Amino acid sequence: MAVSAERSSPIASQTQPSPSPNSVPAAAAGVALRSVTKKYGTVTAIENMTLDIPAGIYCCLLGPSGCGKTTALRMISGHEAVTSGQVLIGDRCVNDLPAAKRNTAMMFQNYALFPHKTIWQNIEFGLKMQRVANGERRDRVAEILELVGLSHTAERKPHQLSGGQQQRVALARALVTRPQVLMLDEPLSALDENLRVRMRGELRKIQKQFGLTFIQVTHHVEEAFSLSDQIVVMNHGLIDQVATPSQLFSQPASQFVAKFIGDNNIFSGKVLSSTPHGDGNDLIRLDVDGIGSLYAVGNSTQPGTDAACCVRPDLLTLEKSSADSSLPSSSPAANTLTARITQVELTGFVTRVALITTATGQPLLHTLRTVDFEKLALQEGQTVSLKWSANDCVFLAH
Ligand code: ADP
Ligand code: MG
């Protein structure tokens, strides 16, 4: 349909001028939740959630369906009341303020555009509600339409626009009211893959350009990683981890996070022993059923307790198997195990090697540069040894 028009969107170009002072929204505000709980009858959707979202950042609430992301967002926006606890925008508790008085805007999953109004009228609507005078209204709508690259569609109806364009109208409609915080609930989920990747670049660009606080709900890991300054990983109404994308990637705080962000190799076992390892960390020896000892770094728990460790697929090294390497590791410098290659997937510059441990049949994943894989001259079905440093192996207490 209008895909080619979207490619030439001015937001996507580096030469986009900064918005004039007139279009800059009120200063961004931070958001905080203090011991917030939300119950729907007997269902606890959010349990005792405490969270700080600094002003001007892009924050994603990430987690599987039903974990409470939308509920958390709607309590911030004022579309849902808290059962207990406090919601703060800036330094002000907004528990008793209706959505329209919170200086926030919400962009809904289905865009919620008025089908019979033109694009211009759709965007103008919020300003009319705010009783903004005619002349200023005209200027602000024109300006925001230009910013999202849709001036030429002003007189069209929503159904005459592509999905990506409608998404931009929804964004313009939210931004034109100059919110301090913009909330987005799965804003890209209705778009096809290509468009989704392009639109998330545009969202990020607009967030930076305006310096606004964006809080986005998503269940899409890659989306959260590519957009966020801060990711809040949620699980069953609780926060599992708040971290930057790179922290989340290198230091998942729980087995749930390690699994949810995908591709981590996770080993469950029992803590055998631990020794101090610097920086307040311990070097922990875990007994993994069928595999033997693995060494990981983190904050140890009592010997005998169930725990796990994980290692990223890119931090393994793969070697042709020798007789020695089939023995379990005895040196903390390197964890070693024997595995068989089950599948090799060349995805471009990176090759994904799926394996199973010969001892237990546990599936593992190793990724490496295709050029390095080719040097190894390995094939499916071959037995290899996998090695990784204890320092790259994250201890997961729960
Ligand atoms: P997410 O956005 O992460 O998918 P939600 O916040 O929509 O999750 O839902 C969290 C939990 O609260 C789910 O168990 C859901 O069924 C429940 N829930 C959400 N809204 C309502 C409601 N209006 N009434 C009853 N239960 C609800
Ligand atoms: Mg939701």
Short mmCIF file of C-alpha atoms and ligand atoms in Angstrom, two decimals:
data_model
loop_
_atom_site.label_atom_id
_atom_site.label_comp_id
_atom_site.label_asym_id
_atom_site.label_seq_id
_atom_site.Cartn_x
_atom_site.Cartn_y
_atom_site.Cartn_z
CA MET A 1 0.00 0.00 0.00
CA ALA A 2 1.67 3.19 1.15
CA VAL A 3 4.92 1.54 2.14
CA SER A 4 7.02 3.69 -0.17
CA ALA A 5 5.58 6.84 1.35
CA GLU A 6 6.67 5.59 4.77
CA ARG A 7 10.20 5.06 3.58
CA SER A 8 10.51 8.72 2.82
CA SER A 9 9.21 9.80 6.20
CA PRO A 10 11.15 12.85 7.37
CA ILE A 11 11.37 11.45 10.89
CA ALA A 12 13.56 8.70 9.54
CA SER A 13 16.00 11.15 7.97
CA GLN A 14 18.96 12.57 9.81
CA THR A 15 18.25 16.07 8.54
CA GLN A 16 15.02 16.46 10.48
CA PRO A 17 15.05 19.89 12.13
CA SER A 18 14.51 20.10 15.86
CA PRO A 19 10.99 21.09 16.80
CA SER A 20 10.58 24.79 17.30
CA PRO A 21 10.21 25.96 20.91
CA ASN A 22 6.49 26.15 20.31
CA SER A 23 6.18 22.41 19.80
CA VAL A 24 8.36 21.40 22.74
CA PRO A 25 6.14 19.86 25.37
CA ALA A 26 6.16 20.75 29.03
CA ALA A 27 9.36 19.49 30.68
CA ALA A 28 9.50 15.74 31.07
CA ALA A 29 8.56 14.37 34.45
CA GLY A 30 9.79 11.29 36.26
CA VAL A 31 7.35 8.66 37.45
CA ALA A 32 7.44 6.61 40.62
CA LEU A 33 5.39 3.81 42.09
CA ARG A 34 5.46 3.33 45.84
CA SER A 35 4.28 -0.06 47.10
CA VAL A 36 1.52 -0.16 44.53
CA THR A 37 -0.88 -3.08 44.58
CA LYS A 38 -3.77 -3.68 42.19
CA LYS A 39 -6.41 -6.30 42.79
CA TYR A 40 -9.30 -7.24 40.53
CA GLY A 41 -11.53 -9.12 42.94
CA THR A 42 -9.42 -12.10 43.98
CA VAL A 43 -6.83 -11.60 41.20
CA THR A 44 -3.72 -9.68 42.25
CA ALA A 45 -2.51 -8.08 39.01
CA ILE A 46 0.27 -6.02 40.63
CA GLU A 47 1.80 -6.80 43.98
CA ASN A 48 3.60 -4.21 46.08
CA MET A 49 5.41 -2.64 43.13
CA THR A 50 8.03 0.02 43.80
CA LEU A 51 9.73 1.59 40.82
CA ASP A 52 11.51 4.81 39.82
CA ILE A 53 11.46 5.98 36.21
CA PRO A 54 13.72 9.03 35.85
CA ALA A 55 12.52 11.99 33.77
CA GLY A 56 13.38 11.98 30.08
CA ILE A 57 14.18 8.31 29.66
CA TYR A 58 12.69 5.59 27.47
CA CYS A 59 11.47 2.89 29.81
CA CYS A 60 9.95 -0.42 28.72
CA LEU A 61 7.81 -2.64 30.91
CA LEU A 62 8.71 -6.08 29.55
CA GLY A 63 7.19 -9.43 30.38
CA PRO A 64 4.94 -12.23 29.18
CA SER A 65 1.25 -11.77 28.56
CA GLY A 66 -0.76 -11.40 31.77
CA CYS A 67 2.17 -10.32 33.98
CA GLY A 68 0.57 -6.93 34.74
CA LYS A 69 2.28 -4.54 32.30
CA THR A 70 -0.89 -2.88 31.03
CA THR A 71 -2.30 -2.64 34.52
CA ALA A 72 0.85 -0.89 35.76
CA LEU A 73 0.74 1.54 32.83
CA ARG A 74 -2.95 2.30 33.29
CA MET A 75 -2.42 3.10 36.95
CA ILE A 76 0.23 5.62 35.94
CA SER A 77 -1.98 7.13 33.24
CA GLY A 78 -4.99 7.28 35.55
CA HIS A 79 -7.16 4.86 33.56
CA GLU A 80 -7.11 2.48 36.51
CA ALA A 81 -7.15 3.22 40.24
CA VAL A 82 -4.60 1.68 42.61
CA THR A 83 -5.86 -0.68 45.31
CA SER A 84 -3.11 0.56 47.61
CA GLY A 85 0.15 2.49 47.37
CA GLN A 86 1.05 5.72 45.59
CA VAL A 87 1.67 6.83 42.01
CA LEU A 88 3.90 9.89 41.69
CA ILE A 89 4.40 12.03 38.59
CA GLY A 90 7.15 14.50 39.17
CA ASP A 91 7.04 14.82 42.96
CA ARG A 92 3.29 14.85 43.14
CA CYS A 93 1.07 11.98 44.24
CA VAL A 94 -1.56 11.68 41.50
CA ASN A 95 -3.71 8.94 43.03
CA ASP A 96 -6.71 11.25 43.17
CA LEU A 97 -6.20 12.99 39.82
CA PRO A 98 -8.23 11.83 36.81
CA ALA A 99 -6.31 10.82 33.65
CA ALA A 100 -6.98 14.14 31.92
CA LYS A 101 -5.31 16.10 34.72
CA ARG A 102 -2.07 14.12 34.96
CA ASN A 103 -0.19 15.84 32.10
CA THR A 104 0.29 12.47 30.48
CA ALA A 105 -0.82 11.00 27.19
CA MET A 106 -1.53 7.44 26.22
CA MET A 107 -1.06 5.85 22.85
CA PHE A 108 -3.24 2.77 22.64
CA GLN A 109 -2.46 -0.54 20.96
CA ASN A 110 -5.21 -0.16 18.34
CA TYR A 111 -4.47 3.59 17.88
CA ALA A 112 -8.14 4.39 18.70
CA LEU A 113 -8.43 6.98 15.91
CA PHE A 114 -11.86 8.44 15.15
CA PRO A 115 -12.77 6.78 11.82
CA HIS A 116 -15.05 9.57 10.55
CA LYS A 117 -12.77 12.48 11.41
CA THR A 118 -9.90 13.57 9.16
CA ILE A 119 -6.32 13.17 10.30
CA TRP A 120 -6.24 16.90 11.06
CA GLN A 121 -9.41 16.65 13.16
CA ASN A 122 -8.14 13.56 14.95
CA ILE A 123 -5.02 15.38 16.06
CA GLU A 124 -6.86 18.61 16.84
CA PHE A 125 -9.40 16.88 19.07
CA GLY A 126 -7.30 16.83 22.25
CA LEU A 127 -6.48 20.52 21.88
CA LYS A 128 -10.17 21.36 21.51
CA MET A 129 -10.83 19.47 24.73
CA GLN A 130 -8.09 21.55 26.36
CA ARG A 131 -9.84 24.67 24.96
CA VAL A 132 -6.72 25.80 23.14
CA ALA A 133 -7.53 28.88 20.99
CA ASN A 134 -8.12 28.51 17.24
CA GLY A 135 -4.90 30.05 15.97
CA GLU A 136 -2.62 28.19 18.32
CA ARG A 137 -4.50 24.97 17.62
CA ARG A 138 -3.86 25.39 13.90
CA ASP A 139 -0.15 26.03 14.43
CA ARG A 140 0.35 23.11 16.74
CA VAL A 141 -1.49 20.59 14.57
CA ALA A 142 0.39 21.74 11.46
CA GLU A 143 3.69 21.53 13.27
CA ILE A 144 3.19 18.06 14.71
CA LEU A 145 1.92 16.75 11.34
CA GLU A 146 5.08 17.99 9.76
CA LEU A 147 7.18 16.43 12.49
CA VAL A 148 5.70 12.98 11.84
CA GLY A 149 5.89 13.50 8.08
CA LEU A 150 2.16 13.40 7.43
CA SER A 151 1.26 16.96 6.41
CA HIS A 152 0.07 15.66 3.04
CA THR A 153 -2.49 13.36 4.70
CA ALA A 154 -4.24 16.06 6.78
CA GLU A 155 -7.52 15.83 4.90
CA ARG A 156 -7.64 12.04 4.67
CA LYS A 157 -9.58 9.67 6.90
CA PRO A 158 -7.70 7.05 8.96
CA HIS A 159 -8.71 4.14 6.69
CA GLN A 160 -6.92 5.89 3.81
CA LEU A 161 -3.60 5.55 5.64
CA SER A 162 -1.35 2.52 6.04
CA GLY A 163 -0.79 0.90 9.44
CA GLY A 164 2.50 2.70 9.93
CA GLN A 165 0.97 6.05 9.04
CA GLN A 166 -1.95 5.49 11.41
CA GLN A 167 0.56 4.69 14.11
CA ARG A 168 2.25 8.02 13.49
CA VAL A 169 -1.08 9.84 13.64
CA ALA A 170 -1.74 8.24 17.01
CA LEU A 171 1.69 9.38 18.15
CA ALA A 172 1.11 12.92 16.86
CA ARG A 173 -2.25 13.04 18.59
CA ALA A 174 -0.63 12.07 21.87
CA LEU A 175 2.30 14.48 21.51
CA VAL A 176 0.30 17.51 20.43
CA THR A 177 -1.14 17.91 23.92
CA ARG A 178 2.42 18.36 25.25
CA PRO A 179 2.37 15.68 27.90
CA GLN A 180 5.15 15.33 30.47
CA VAL A 181 4.99 11.56 30.12
CA LEU A 182 3.93 9.56 27.08
CA MET A 183 2.67 6.05 27.62
CA LEU A 184 2.50 3.47 24.86
CA ASP A 185 0.80 0.10 25.19
CA GLU A 186 2.25 -2.37 22.68
CA PRO A 187 2.29 0.39 20.04
CA LEU A 188 3.99 -1.70 17.38
CA SER A 189 2.21 -5.01 17.76
CA ALA A 190 -0.28 -4.38 14.94
CA LEU A 191 2.49 -3.76 12.39
CA ASP A 192 4.31 -6.26 10.24
CA GLU A 193 7.92 -7.10 11.09
CA ASN A 194 9.66 -4.69 8.68
CA LEU A 195 7.51 -1.76 9.59
CA ARG A 196 7.83 -2.55 13.28
CA VAL A 197 11.61 -2.30 13.12
CA ARG A 198 11.43 1.00 11.24
CA MET A 199 8.78 2.50 13.50
CA ARG A 200 10.67 1.70 16.65
CA GLY A 201 13.59 3.69 15.29
CA GLU A 202 11.21 6.59 14.77
CA LEU A 203 9.73 6.30 18.26
CA ARG A 204 13.18 6.39 19.78
CA LYS A 205 14.12 9.38 17.68
CA ILE A 206 11.05 11.35 18.70
CA GLN A 207 11.58 10.49 22.35
CA LYS A 208 15.13 11.84 22.16
CA GLN A 209 14.09 14.88 20.14
CA PHE A 210 11.45 15.87 22.69
CA GLY A 211 13.42 14.71 25.71
CA LEU A 212 10.15 13.25 27.01
CA THR A 213 9.63 10.38 29.40
CA PHE A 214 8.30 7.44 27.39
CA ILE A 215 6.91 4.40 29.15
CA GLN A 216 6.15 1.55 26.80
CA VAL A 217 4.60 -1.84 27.40
CA THR A 218 5.92 -4.69 25.32
CA HIS A 219 6.29 -8.46 25.45
CA HIS A 220 8.86 -8.27 22.65
CA VAL A 221 12.40 -8.65 23.99
CA GLU A 222 14.24 -7.27 20.98
CA GLU A 223 11.94 -4.26 20.91
CA ALA A 224 12.63 -3.48 24.56
CA PHE A 225 16.37 -3.89 24.02
CA SER A 226 16.45 -1.63 21.00
CA LEU A 227 14.36 1.17 22.52
CA SER A 228 15.07 1.39 26.21
CA ASP A 229 17.29 3.27 28.57
CA GLN A 230 15.67 1.24 31.34
CA ILE A 231 13.92 -2.12 31.14
CA VAL A 232 11.58 -3.31 33.88
CA VAL A 233 11.16 -7.07 33.62
CA MET A 234 7.88 -8.17 35.15
CA ASN A 235 6.72 -11.63 36.14
CA HIS A 236 3.34 -12.46 37.69
CA GLY A 237 2.66 -8.95 38.96
CA LEU A 238 6.15 -8.54 40.42
CA ILE A 239 9.30 -6.83 39.20
CA ASP A 240 12.11 -9.31 38.60
CA GLN A 241 14.76 -6.83 37.46
CA VAL A 242 15.20 -3.17 36.58
CA ALA A 243 18.27 -2.64 34.44
CA THR A 244 19.75 -1.14 31.31
CA PRO A 245 19.63 -3.40 28.26
CA SER A 246 23.32 -4.22 28.55
CA GLN A 247 23.05 -5.05 32.26
CA LEU A 248 20.11 -7.29 31.54
CA PHE A 249 22.06 -8.98 28.82
CA SER A 250 25.19 -9.60 30.85
CA GLN A 251 23.77 -9.87 34.38
CA PRO A 252 20.29 -11.38 34.42
CA ALA A 253 19.07 -11.38 38.02
CA SER A 254 16.97 -14.53 37.95
CA GLN A 255 16.32 -17.71 36.01
CA PHE A 256 13.10 -16.15 34.78
CA VAL A 257 14.92 -13.15 33.29
CA ALA A 258 17.70 -15.30 31.84
CA LYS A 259 15.07 -17.49 30.14
CA PHE A 260 12.81 -14.67 29.08
CA ILE A 261 15.49 -12.68 27.29
CA GLY A 262 16.21 -15.82 25.34
CA ASP A 263 19.13 -17.92 24.12
CA ASN A 264 20.92 -18.08 27.50
CA ASN A 265 22.28 -21.49 28.43
CA ILE A 266 20.94 -22.25 31.89
CA PHE A 267 22.07 -25.05 34.19
CA SER A 268 20.17 -25.98 37.33
CA GLY A 269 21.95 -27.51 40.26
CA LYS A 270 22.84 -27.26 43.93
CA VAL A 271 25.37 -24.99 45.56
CA LEU A 272 28.39 -27.03 46.66
CA SER A 273 30.76 -24.36 47.95
CA SER A 274 31.87 -20.80 47.42
CA THR A 275 34.91 -18.57 47.90
CA PRO A 276 35.25 -14.77 47.79
CA HIS A 277 36.04 -13.60 44.26
CA GLY A 278 36.48 -9.82 44.57
CA ASP A 279 34.02 -6.95 44.07
CA GLY A 280 31.78 -8.48 46.73
CA ASN A 281 31.20 -11.50 44.52
CA ASP A 282 31.74 -15.18 45.20
CA LEU A 283 33.08 -17.91 42.99
CA ILE A 284 30.46 -20.59 43.39
CA ARG A 285 30.79 -24.25 42.63
CA LEU A 286 27.52 -25.79 41.56
CA ASP A 287 26.73 -29.45 41.24
CA VAL A 288 24.69 -29.90 38.08
CA ASP A 289 22.86 -33.21 37.77
CA GLY A 290 24.53 -35.52 35.25
CA ILE A 291 27.10 -32.89 34.30
CA GLY A 292 29.12 -32.38 37.48
CA SER A 293 30.70 -29.20 38.74
CA LEU A 294 30.24 -25.84 37.06
CA TYR A 295 31.70 -22.60 38.36
CA ALA A 296 29.83 -19.31 38.36
CA VAL A 297 30.25 -15.83 39.80
CA GLY A 298 27.66 -13.98 41.86
CA ASN A 299 26.31 -13.74 45.38
CA SER A 300 26.34 -17.16 46.89
CA THR A 301 23.60 -18.83 48.84
CA GLN A 302 23.89 -21.60 51.45
CA PRO A 303 25.57 -24.83 50.31
CA GLY A 304 22.91 -27.37 49.47
CA THR A 305 20.37 -24.87 48.13
CA ASP A 306 18.89 -25.19 44.67
CA ALA A 307 20.26 -22.59 42.27
CA ALA A 308 21.35 -22.19 38.67
CA CYS A 309 23.90 -20.54 36.48
CA CYS A 310 23.77 -19.21 32.96
CA VAL A 311 26.12 -18.33 30.16
CA ARG A 312 25.42 -16.37 27.02
CA PRO A 313 25.66 -18.29 23.75
CA ASP A 314 28.32 -15.94 22.38
CA LEU A 315 30.61 -16.45 25.37
CA LEU A 316 31.12 -20.16 24.88
CA THR A 317 34.04 -21.47 22.91
CA LEU A 318 33.76 -24.55 20.87
CA GLU A 319 36.55 -27.00 20.20
CA LYS A 320 36.82 -30.30 18.44
CA SER A 321 36.44 -32.92 21.14
CA SER A 322 39.44 -34.61 22.63
CA ALA A 323 39.40 -37.46 25.14
CA ASP A 324 40.38 -35.13 28.01
CA SER A 325 37.61 -32.65 27.54
CA SER A 326 34.92 -35.24 28.17
CA LEU A 327 35.85 -35.04 31.84
CA PRO A 328 33.96 -32.56 33.95
CA SER A 329 35.84 -29.41 34.72
CA SER A 330 38.05 -29.32 37.77
CA SER A 331 39.52 -25.89 37.17
CA PRO A 332 37.51 -22.78 37.97
CA ALA A 333 39.16 -20.99 35.07
CA ALA A 334 37.11 -22.86 32.54
CA ASN A 335 33.89 -24.79 32.62
CA THR A 336 33.94 -27.65 30.16
CA LEU A 337 31.40 -30.08 28.88
CA THR A 338 30.96 -32.38 25.94
CA ALA A 339 28.12 -31.82 23.52
CA ARG A 340 26.90 -32.95 20.15
CA ILE A 341 25.98 -30.54 17.36
CA THR A 342 22.35 -31.04 16.40
CA GLN A 343 21.85 -28.15 14.02
CA VAL A 344 23.87 -25.44 12.33
CA GLU A 345 22.02 -22.35 11.25
CA LEU A 346 23.86 -19.81 9.18
CA THR A 347 21.93 -16.59 9.73
CA GLY A 348 24.36 -14.28 7.93
CA PHE A 349 27.44 -12.95 9.68
CA VAL A 350 26.51 -15.01 12.72
CA THR A 351 26.12 -18.78 12.88
CA ARG A 352 23.85 -20.39 15.46
CA VAL A 353 24.98 -23.81 16.57
CA ALA A 354 22.41 -25.90 18.45
CA LEU A 355 23.84 -28.68 20.60
CA ILE A 356 22.85 -31.19 23.25
CA THR A 357 25.02 -32.23 26.15
CA THR A 358 26.10 -35.81 25.71
CA ALA A 359 25.62 -36.48 29.44
CA THR A 360 22.04 -35.26 29.85
CA GLY A 361 20.66 -34.32 26.43
CA GLN A 362 20.08 -30.73 27.56
CA PRO A 363 19.78 -28.38 24.57
CA LEU A 364 22.39 -25.62 24.37
CA LEU A 365 23.09 -22.80 21.97
CA HIS A 366 26.37 -21.35 20.80
CA THR A 367 26.62 -18.37 18.48
CA LEU A 368 29.78 -17.28 16.74
CA ARG A 369 30.94 -15.33 13.75
CA THR A 370 30.33 -17.30 10.59
CA VAL A 371 33.93 -16.74 9.56
CA ASP A 372 35.08 -18.39 12.80
CA PHE A 373 32.67 -21.26 12.43
CA GLU A 374 33.94 -21.96 8.95
CA LYS A 375 37.51 -22.20 10.27
CA LEU A 376 36.41 -24.93 12.68
CA ALA A 377 35.08 -27.07 9.82
CA LEU A 378 32.47 -28.73 12.03
CA GLN A 379 29.31 -30.50 11.01
CA GLU A 380 25.99 -31.55 12.44
CA GLY A 381 26.30 -34.77 14.43
CA GLN A 382 29.87 -34.10 15.52
CA THR A 383 30.86 -34.19 19.19
CA VAL A 384 32.67 -31.13 20.50
CA SER A 385 33.76 -29.63 23.76
CA LEU A 386 32.31 -26.37 24.99
CA LYS A 387 34.28 -24.17 27.33
CA TRP A 388 33.51 -20.96 29.16
CA SER A 389 35.05 -18.96 31.91
CA ALA A 390 33.52 -18.84 35.36
CA ASN A 391 33.62 -15.05 35.02
CA ASP A 392 31.16 -15.31 32.13
CA CYS A 393 28.91 -17.67 34.04
CA VAL A 394 26.25 -15.81 36.04
CA PHE A 395 25.09 -17.37 39.30
CA LEU A 396 21.30 -17.30 39.66
CA ALA A 397 20.11 -17.76 43.22
CA HIS A 398 16.45 -18.05 42.17
P1 ADP B 1 -0.30 -7.69 30.51
O1 ADP B 1 -0.54 -6.32 30.00
O2 ADP B 1 1.07 -7.89 31.07
O3 ADP B 1 -0.63 -8.74 29.51
P2 ADP B 1 -2.53 -7.14 32.29
O4 ADP B 1 -2.07 -5.99 33.08
O5 ADP B 1 -3.46 -6.87 31.17
O6 ADP B 1 -1.27 -7.96 31.76
O7 ADP B 1 -3.23 -8.20 33.25
C1 ADP B 1 -2.64 -8.63 34.46
C2 ADP B 1 -3.59 -9.59 35.15
O8 ADP B 1 -4.75 -8.91 35.59
C3 ADP B 1 -4.08 -10.73 34.28
O9 ADP B 1 -4.20 -11.87 35.08
C4 ADP B 1 -5.43 -10.24 33.81
O10 ADP B 1 -6.28 -11.32 33.51
C5 ADP B 1 -5.91 -9.45 35.03
N1 ADP B 1 -6.80 -8.35 34.65
C6 ADP B 1 -6.48 -7.28 33.88
N2 ADP B 1 -7.51 -6.42 33.76
C7 ADP B 1 -8.53 -6.97 34.45
C8 ADP B 1 -9.88 -6.58 34.72
N3 ADP B 1 -10.38 -5.43 34.25
N4 ADP B 1 -10.62 -7.40 35.49
C9 ADP B 1 -10.13 -8.54 35.99
N5 ADP B 1 -8.87 -8.97 35.79
C10 ADP B 1 -8.07 -8.21 35.02
MG MG B 2 -1.14 -5.70 28.02
#
